[in-house]
Coordinates of C-alpha atoms and ligand atoms in Angstrom, one line a residue:
M1 CA 52.0 191.8 377.9
S2 CA 49.1 191.5 380.3
V3 CA 50.3 194.7 382.0
E4 CA 50.6 196.8 378.9
I5 CA 47.6 195.7 376.8
K6 CA 44.4 195.9 378.7
T7 CA 41.7 196.8 376.3
R8 CA 42.0 194.9 373.1
R9 CA 42.7 191.4 371.8
R10 CA 46.3 190.5 371.3
T11 CA 47.6 190.2 367.7
S12 CA 50.4 188.1 366.2
R13 CA 52.5 191.3 366.2
D14 CA 52.0 191.6 369.9
V15 CA 53.2 188.0 370.3
R16 CA 56.3 188.6 368.1
L17 CA 57.2 191.7 370.1
M18 CA 57.3 189.7 373.3
K19 CA 60.7 188.2 372.3
G20 CA 63.2 189.2 374.9
Q21 CA 60.5 191.1 376.9
A22 CA 58.4 188.5 378.7
P23 CA 57.8 184.7 378.5
I24 CA 54.9 183.8 376.3
V25 CA 52.1 181.8 378.0
M26 CA 50.2 179.6 375.6
L27 CA 47.6 176.8 376.2
T28 CA 45.3 174.9 373.9
A29 CA 41.6 175.5 374.0
Y30 CA 38.9 173.8 371.9
T31 CA 35.6 175.1 373.5
A32 CA 34.1 178.4 374.5
P33 CA 33.8 177.5 378.3
M34 CA 37.4 176.5 378.5
A35 CA 38.5 179.5 376.5
R36 CA 36.6 181.8 378.9
L37 CA 38.5 180.2 381.9
L38 CA 41.9 180.5 380.3
D39 CA 41.6 183.9 378.6
P40 CA 42.5 186.0 381.6
H41 CA 45.7 184.1 382.2
V42 CA 47.3 183.4 378.8
D43 CA 48.8 185.4 375.9
V44 CA 47.9 182.9 373.2
L45 CA 45.1 180.3 372.9
L46 CA 45.9 177.6 370.4
V47 CA 43.1 175.7 368.8
G48 CA 45.3 172.7 368.3
D49 CA 44.6 169.8 366.1
S50 CA 45.4 167.8 369.2
L51 CA 41.6 168.1 369.6
G52 CA 41.4 165.1 367.4
M53 CA 42.9 163.0 370.2
V54 CA 41.8 165.0 373.3
V55 CA 38.2 165.7 372.3
Y56 CA 37.4 163.1 369.6
G57 CA 39.4 160.1 371.0
M58 CA 41.4 159.6 367.8
E59 CA 44.7 157.7 367.8
T60 CA 46.5 160.5 366.0
T61 CA 45.7 164.0 364.7
L62 CA 45.6 162.8 361.1
G63 CA 41.8 162.5 360.9
V64 CA 41.1 166.1 361.9
T65 CA 39.3 168.1 359.2
L66 CA 39.3 171.8 358.3
D67 CA 35.6 172.0 359.2
M68 CA 36.4 170.6 362.7
M69 CA 39.1 173.2 363.2
I70 CA 36.8 176.0 362.0
N71 CA 34.0 175.0 364.3
H72 CA 36.3 174.8 367.4
G73 CA 38.0 178.1 366.3
Q74 CA 34.7 179.9 366.3
A75 CA 33.9 178.5 369.8
V76 CA 37.2 179.6 371.2
M77 CA 36.8 183.1 369.7
R78 CA 33.3 183.4 371.2
G79 CA 34.7 182.4 374.6
S80 CA 37.7 184.7 374.7
A81 CA 38.2 188.5 374.5
R82 CA 41.9 189.2 375.1
A83 CA 44.1 186.3 374.0
C84 CA 45.6 186.0 370.6
V85 CA 43.8 183.0 369.0
I86 CA 45.7 180.8 366.6
V87 CA 44.1 177.9 364.7
D88 CA 46.0 174.8 363.6
L89 CA 45.8 173.8 359.9
P90 CA 45.0 170.1 359.9
F91 CA 46.8 167.4 358.0
G92 CA 46.0 167.4 354.3
S93 CA 44.7 171.0 354.2
Y94 CA 48.0 172.7 353.3
Q95 CA 50.8 170.4 352.3
E96 CA 49.8 170.0 348.6
S97 CA 50.6 173.6 347.4
P98 CA 50.8 177.2 348.6
A99 CA 47.5 177.9 346.8
Q100 CA 45.8 175.0 348.7
A101 CA 47.2 176.3 352.0
F102 CA 45.9 179.8 351.2
R103 CA 42.4 178.5 350.5
A104 CA 42.4 176.7 353.9
C105 CA 43.8 179.8 355.7
A106 CA 41.2 182.1 354.0
R107 CA 38.4 180.0 355.4
V108 CA 40.0 179.8 358.9
M109 CA 40.6 183.6 359.0
A110 CA 37.3 184.6 357.5
E111 CA 35.1 182.1 359.3
T112 CA 36.7 182.3 362.8
G113 CA 38.2 185.7 363.1
A114 CA 41.4 184.2 364.6
A115 CA 44.7 186.1 364.5
G116 CA 46.6 183.5 362.5
V117 CA 47.3 179.9 361.8
K118 CA 49.8 177.3 362.8
L119 CA 51.2 174.7 360.5
E120 CA 53.7 172.0 360.9
G121 CA 56.9 171.8 358.8
G122 CA 60.4 173.2 358.2
A123 CA 62.4 173.9 355.1
E124 CA 59.9 172.0 352.9
M125 CA 57.1 174.4 354.0
A126 CA 59.1 177.6 353.7
D127 CA 57.7 178.6 350.3
T128 CA 54.2 178.0 351.5
I129 CA 54.7 180.1 354.7
R130 CA 56.2 183.0 352.5
Y131 CA 53.2 182.8 350.2
L132 CA 50.7 183.0 353.1
V133 CA 52.5 185.8 354.9
E134 CA 52.8 187.9 351.7
R135 CA 49.0 187.5 351.3
G136 CA 48.1 188.6 354.8
V137 CA 48.1 185.4 356.8
P138 CA 50.1 185.4 360.1
V139 CA 51.8 182.0 360.5
M140 CA 53.1 180.3 363.6
G141 CA 55.6 177.6 362.6
H142 CA 56.0 174.2 364.2
V143 CA 59.2 172.2 364.0
G144 CA 61.0 169.3 365.9
L145 CA 58.5 166.6 366.7
K146 CA 55.6 167.1 364.2
P147 CA 52.7 164.9 365.2
Q148 CA 51.2 165.1 361.7
S149 CA 54.3 163.3 360.4
V150 CA 54.1 160.5 363.0
N151 CA 54.1 157.9 360.2
T152 CA 57.4 159.1 358.7
L153 CA 59.0 159.9 362.0
G154 CA 58.3 156.3 363.1
G155 CA 56.5 157.3 366.4
F156 CA 56.5 160.1 368.9
R157 CA 60.1 160.5 370.1
A158 CA 62.4 163.4 371.1
Q159 CA 64.1 165.1 368.1
G160 CA 67.6 166.5 367.7
C161 CA 69.4 163.6 369.4
T162 CA 72.1 163.1 366.8
E163 CA 74.2 165.8 365.2
E164 CA 72.5 165.3 361.9
E165 CA 69.0 165.6 363.4
A166 CA 70.0 168.7 365.4
A167 CA 71.3 170.4 362.3
G168 CA 68.0 169.4 360.5
V169 CA 65.8 171.0 363.3
M170 CA 68.0 174.1 363.2
R171 CA 67.8 174.3 359.4
D172 CA 64.0 174.0 359.6
A173 CA 63.7 176.6 362.3
R174 CA 65.7 179.1 360.3
A175 CA 63.8 178.4 357.1
V176 CA 60.5 179.0 358.9
A177 CA 61.7 182.3 360.4
D178 CA 63.2 183.5 357.2
A179 CA 59.9 182.8 355.4
G180 CA 58.2 185.3 357.7
A181 CA 56.6 183.3 360.5
F182 CA 55.8 185.4 363.5
S183 CA 56.7 182.7 366.0
L184 CA 57.7 179.1 366.2
V185 CA 56.6 176.1 368.2
I186 CA 59.4 173.7 369.0
E187 CA 58.0 170.3 370.1
G188 CA 59.8 167.3 371.7
T189 CA 63.3 168.6 371.1
V190 CA 66.4 168.2 373.2
E191 CA 67.5 171.3 375.2
P192 CA 70.7 172.3 373.5
V193 CA 69.0 172.4 370.1
A194 CA 66.0 174.4 371.4
R195 CA 68.4 176.7 373.2
A196 CA 70.5 177.3 370.1
I197 CA 67.4 178.0 368.0
S198 CA 65.9 180.4 370.5
A199 CA 69.2 182.3 370.6
A200 CA 69.6 182.4 366.9
L201 CA 66.1 183.4 365.7
P202 CA 64.6 186.9 365.8
I203 CA 61.1 185.5 366.4
P204 CA 59.9 183.9 369.7
T205 CA 60.1 180.2 370.2
I206 CA 57.3 178.5 372.1
G207 CA 58.4 175.1 373.6
I208 CA 56.4 171.9 374.3
G209 CA 58.9 169.4 375.6
A210 CA 61.7 171.7 374.4
S211 CA 63.2 173.0 377.7
P212 CA 63.0 176.3 379.5
A213 CA 65.3 177.8 377.0
C214 CA 62.4 178.7 374.7
D215 CA 60.8 182.2 374.7
G216 CA 57.5 180.7 375.9
Q217 CA 55.7 177.5 376.7
V218 CA 52.6 175.7 375.6
L219 CA 50.9 172.5 376.8
V220 CA 47.6 170.8 376.2
T221 CA 45.2 172.2 378.8
E222 CA 43.6 168.8 379.6
D223 CA 47.1 167.5 380.4
I224 CA 47.9 170.2 382.9
L225 CA 44.5 169.9 384.5
G226 CA 44.7 166.1 384.9
L227 CA 41.8 165.5 382.6
A228 CA 43.6 163.5 379.9
G229 CA 44.1 160.1 381.4
E230 CA 46.9 158.6 383.3
I231 CA 49.6 158.3 380.6
S232 CA 51.2 161.5 379.6
P233 CA 54.6 162.5 378.0
K234 CA 57.6 163.3 380.2
F235 CA 57.3 167.1 379.5
V236 CA 53.8 167.4 380.9
K237 CA 53.3 168.7 384.4
R238 CA 49.9 168.3 386.1
F239 CA 48.9 171.5 387.9
A240 CA 45.6 169.9 389.0
H241 CA 43.9 166.5 389.2
L242 CA 40.4 167.4 387.9
A243 CA 39.6 163.9 386.8
G244 CA 39.2 163.0 390.5
A245 CA 37.0 166.0 391.1
V246 CA 34.8 165.1 388.1
D247 CA 34.5 161.5 389.3
E248 CA 33.5 162.7 392.8
A249 CA 30.9 165.2 391.5
V250 CA 29.3 162.7 389.0
R251 CA 29.2 159.9 391.6
T252 CA 27.4 162.2 394.0
Y253 CA 25.0 163.3 391.3
A254 CA 24.2 159.7 390.4
E255 CA 23.7 158.8 394.0
E256 CA 21.3 161.8 394.5
V257 CA 19.3 161.0 391.4
R258 CA 19.0 157.3 392.5
A259 CA 18.0 158.4 396.0
R260 CA 15.5 160.9 394.6
T261 CA 17.1 163.7 396.7
F262 CA 18.0 165.6 393.5
P263 CA 16.3 167.8 392.3
G264 CA 15.4 169.3 395.6
P265 CA 13.1 172.3 396.3
E266 CA 15.8 174.8 395.2
Q267 CA 15.9 173.3 391.7
T268 CA 12.1 172.8 391.3
Y269 CA 9.5 175.3 389.9
P270 CA 6.8 175.3 392.6
Q271 CA 4.1 176.5 390.3
P272 CA 3.6 177.4 386.6
V273 CA 6.0 180.1 385.4
T274 CA 5.7 182.3 382.3
G275 CA 8.6 183.1 380.0
I276 CA 11.8 181.2 379.4
T277 CA 14.5 180.7 382.0
K278 CA 17.8 181.7 380.4
R279 CA 20.9 179.7 381.0
T280 CA 23.7 182.0 382.5
G281 CA 27.3 182.0 381.3
S282 CA 28.6 180.6 384.5
Ligands
KIV301 O1 47.9 170.5 368.4 C1 48.4 171.0 369.4 O2 47.8 171.1 370.5 C2 49.7 171.5 369.2 C3 50.4 171.9 370.5 C4 50.5 170.8 371.4 C5 51.7 172.6 370.2 O3 50.2 171.6 368.2

């Protein structure tokens, strides 16, 4: 996609058309500076409700509100120019009824300008997904391990391990696709099930802990950068260890402040200046 579309922001349709053409690269982003860094490299930026845990230090995603998602969605839109931006619907903002879900989506779409929303759920959410899509809201589905259902799932564990569970995840995936979702996240699901779903559906699947058989991959950015702490799920690969770099930089800063060697002459205004010094984007 990066080769073909150079001048405009990607849409949900562009993402759907990538099925069978090129692997979809998706990462989470919650802030404008991170969105700016990721934007040249990814197809999709997901403003995931994982921000509750990653940014706000919550134990689960259940405490995330619609206002939080909208604020972070706006920041990510400001920081990006080419990626398709998708905003998660948080727990409690869409499960009650299709009308409630539409009201939440209308706020997300109007107030952020994002390309679409993601919501967790399978067959039980199919009517809602259909209702939203028929009213102009592009929906990315999310099946398999659904973190918003952690209390009924009994913890975070891989899905599709028994025949019954595998059939359930497949049924959910089909229902979401039939309802009109433009793509589907499969989380924490064993390879044969993710492979079968990816082969069966006409829409792209995007895996997180769901094997290379998916049409694309997503991870939490702080996880791949080594910024999210020592414990991470099996499916995370660290592509950098930035926590170490941050520790080193902050230790040096603290030392220099304490030694009074920072700020030096380069960071000091030698005489009165007029006007305001503008912060640059870098
Ligand atoms: O909230 C999130 O970040 C997600 C992805 C990890 C798929 O849903």
